[in-house]
Short mmCIF file of C-alpha atoms in Angstrom, two decimals:
data_model
loop_
_atom_site.label_atom_id
_atom_site.label_comp_id
_atom_site.label_asym_id
_atom_site.label_seq_id
_atom_site.Cartn_x
_atom_site.Cartn_y
_atom_site.Cartn_z
CA UNK S 793 78.17 142.97 114.41
CA UNK S 794 74.39 142.85 114.46
CA UNK S 795 72.79 139.81 112.73
CA UNK S 796 71.39 141.80 109.77
CA UNK S 797 74.75 143.43 109.12
CA UNK S 798 76.41 140.01 109.31
CA UNK S 799 74.04 138.72 106.65
CA UNK S 800 74.76 141.68 104.39
CA UNK S 801 78.51 141.28 104.88
CA UNK S 802 78.48 137.53 104.20
CA UNK S 803 78.52 137.80 100.38
CA UNK S 804 81.52 140.12 100.60
CA UNK S 805 83.41 137.73 102.85
CA UNK S 806 82.46 134.68 100.78
CA UNK S 807 83.40 136.46 97.59
CA UNK S 808 86.76 137.41 99.00
CA UNK S 809 87.42 133.82 100.02
CA UNK S 810 86.45 132.42 96.64
CA UNK S 811 88.45 134.99 94.72
CA UNK S 812 91.57 134.65 96.84
CA UNK S 813 95.01 134.09 95.42
CA UNK S 814 96.49 130.68 94.73
CA UNK S 815 98.03 129.48 97.95
CA UNK S 816 101.66 128.53 98.21
CA UNK S 817 102.69 125.09 99.31
CA UNK S 818 103.35 124.55 103.00
CA UNK S 819 107.05 124.03 103.74
CA UNK S 820 106.33 122.20 107.02
CA UNK S 821 104.23 119.56 105.24
CA UNK S 822 106.83 119.28 102.51
CA UNK S 823 109.49 118.52 105.14
CA UNK S 824 107.25 115.92 106.75
CA UNK S 825 106.43 114.21 103.45
CA UNK S 826 110.13 114.20 102.55
CA UNK S 827 111.03 112.73 105.96
CA UNK S 828 108.41 110.00 105.40
CA UNK S 829 109.90 109.22 101.99
CA UNK S 830 106.76 110.02 99.98
CA UNK S 831 106.88 111.04 96.33
CA UNK S 832 104.51 113.91 95.59
CA UNK S 833 103.64 116.67 93.17
CA UNK S 834 102.40 120.09 94.20
CA UNK S 835 99.22 121.04 92.33
CA UNK S 836 98.07 124.51 91.26
CA UNK S 837 96.42 125.07 94.67
CA UNK S 838 99.63 124.29 96.58
CA UNK S 839 98.29 120.92 97.74
CA UNK S 840 100.44 117.79 97.84
CA UNK S 841 99.27 115.09 95.43
CA UNK S 842 100.41 111.48 95.85
CA UNK S 843 99.53 108.18 94.22
CA UNK S 844 99.92 104.99 96.22
CA UNK S 845 99.97 101.39 95.07
CA UNK S 846 97.47 99.24 96.94
CA UNK S 847 96.38 95.60 96.68
CA UNK S 848 95.76 93.80 93.40
CA UNK S 849 97.68 96.32 91.29
CA UNK S 850 95.30 99.14 92.19
CA UNK S 851 96.35 102.71 92.93
CA UNK S 852 94.87 105.42 95.12
CA UNK S 853 95.17 109.18 94.74
CA UNK S 854 95.65 111.15 97.99
CA UNK S 855 96.01 114.87 98.64
CA UNK S 856 97.46 116.55 101.70
CA UNK S 857 95.80 119.95 101.69
CA UNK S 858 98.28 122.74 102.24
CA UNK S 859 95.83 125.23 103.73
CA UNK S 860 95.28 124.99 107.48
CA UNK S 861 91.70 125.54 108.64
CA UNK S 862 90.87 126.83 112.08
CA UNK S 863 87.99 127.21 114.47
CA UNK S 864 88.67 128.82 117.82
CA UNK S 865 91.89 127.30 119.06
CA UNK S 866 91.63 124.27 116.74
CA UNK S 867 93.91 124.26 113.70
CA UNK S 868 93.42 121.33 111.33
CA UNK S 869 94.85 120.03 108.10
CA UNK S 870 92.95 117.75 105.75
CA UNK S 871 93.99 114.61 103.92
CA UNK S 872 91.69 113.83 100.98
CA UNK S 873 91.26 110.63 98.97
CA UNK S 874 88.66 110.55 96.16
CA UNK S 875 86.76 107.34 95.55
CA UNK S 876 83.67 107.97 93.42
CA UNK S 877 82.56 110.27 90.61
CA UNK S 878 78.83 110.72 89.98
CA UNK S 879 77.43 111.03 86.47
CA UNK S 880 76.02 114.43 87.44
CA UNK S 881 76.19 116.60 90.53
CA UNK S 882 73.84 114.40 92.58
CA UNK S 883 74.83 111.06 94.07
CA UNK S 884 72.43 108.15 93.64
CA UNK S 885 70.53 107.51 96.88
CA UNK S 886 72.12 104.09 97.41
CA UNK S 887 75.62 105.55 97.06
CA UNK S 888 74.90 108.44 99.43
CA UNK S 889 73.41 106.12 102.02
CA UNK S 890 76.36 103.72 101.75
CA UNK S 891 78.82 106.56 102.30
CA UNK S 892 76.90 107.78 105.36
CA UNK S 893 76.77 104.28 106.79
CA UNK S 894 80.49 103.77 106.21
CA UNK S 895 81.32 107.11 107.83
CA UNK S 896 79.76 105.92 111.07
CA UNK S 897 81.90 102.76 111.03
CA UNK S 898 85.27 104.43 110.31
CA UNK S 899 87.53 105.52 113.14
CA UNK S 900 89.22 108.45 111.40
CA UNK S 901 87.68 110.80 108.89
CA UNK S 902 84.40 110.96 107.04
CA UNK S 903 82.98 110.91 103.53
CA UNK S 904 82.34 114.29 101.94
CA UNK S 905 80.88 115.48 98.66
CA UNK S 906 83.16 117.69 96.56
CA UNK S 907 81.24 118.70 93.43
CA UNK S 908 80.53 115.38 91.67
CA UNK S 909 82.99 113.34 93.74
CA UNK S 910 82.91 111.42 96.99
CA UNK S 911 86.10 112.19 98.89
CA UNK S 912 87.29 110.60 102.10
CA UNK S 913 88.58 113.35 104.39
CA UNK S 914 90.73 112.84 107.48
CA UNK S 915 91.26 115.96 109.59
CA UNK S 916 94.35 116.05 111.76
CA UNK S 917 95.96 118.67 113.96
CA UNK S 918 97.91 121.15 111.83
CA UNK S 919 100.98 120.37 113.93
CA UNK S 920 100.52 116.58 113.75
CA UNK S 921 103.65 114.47 114.06
CA UNK S 922 105.11 112.58 111.11
CA UNK S 923 103.56 109.39 112.46
CA UNK S 924 100.12 110.98 112.79
CA UNK S 925 100.32 112.36 109.27
CA UNK S 926 101.43 108.97 107.95
CA UNK S 927 98.54 107.24 109.77
CA UNK S 928 96.05 109.70 108.24
CA UNK S 929 97.45 109.20 104.73
CA UNK S 930 97.48 105.41 105.05
CA UNK S 931 93.97 105.27 106.49
CA UNK S 932 92.51 107.57 103.81
CA UNK S 933 94.26 105.49 101.13
CA UNK S 934 92.83 102.20 102.39
CA UNK S 935 89.29 103.46 103.04
CA UNK S 936 88.96 105.31 99.73
CA UNK S 937 90.35 102.49 97.59
CA UNK S 938 88.11 99.92 99.26
CA UNK S 939 85.04 102.12 98.71
CA UNK S 940 86.00 102.88 95.12
CA UNK S 941 86.21 99.16 94.37
CA UNK S 942 82.79 98.58 95.97
CA UNK S 943 80.97 101.48 94.30
CA UNK S 944 82.46 101.03 90.82
CA UNK S 945 82.51 97.22 90.51
CA UNK S 946 86.30 97.19 90.76
CA UNK S 947 87.18 100.12 88.50
CA UNK S 948 90.28 102.10 89.45
CA UNK S 949 89.90 105.73 88.36
CA UNK S 950 91.61 107.20 91.40
#
């Protein structure tokens, strides 16, 4: 496809992606979560939603995204853990800079902006083992809860 035609087709492709049907939950992830002994709910998008107890009576919300993303031969699944909600759509400069700095220091995953929320995202191979999935969930849980406590003066929304 020539570049100009690609630009003209982009709104059609994007529109189709945004208007797609609700995805069904992924049976392979469900089996893995069951094997790991996790309690979960499946949300309206087909994603797996879990709440974990962490230190000092805190909890942390974590999602295992059902949809598998791909690029070339790479197929990845995402584990999300929200940690911060901005008052409007823009993050304060200090918060944004802190998240960028922390991303560089973490070994798995990165901070991402999802609408008005800061979400820690760990991307793993779509065919990751139970142990790899468990590591990603645990790491996202710890990193997100620690950051939530820092950015919100100890509040526990997520």
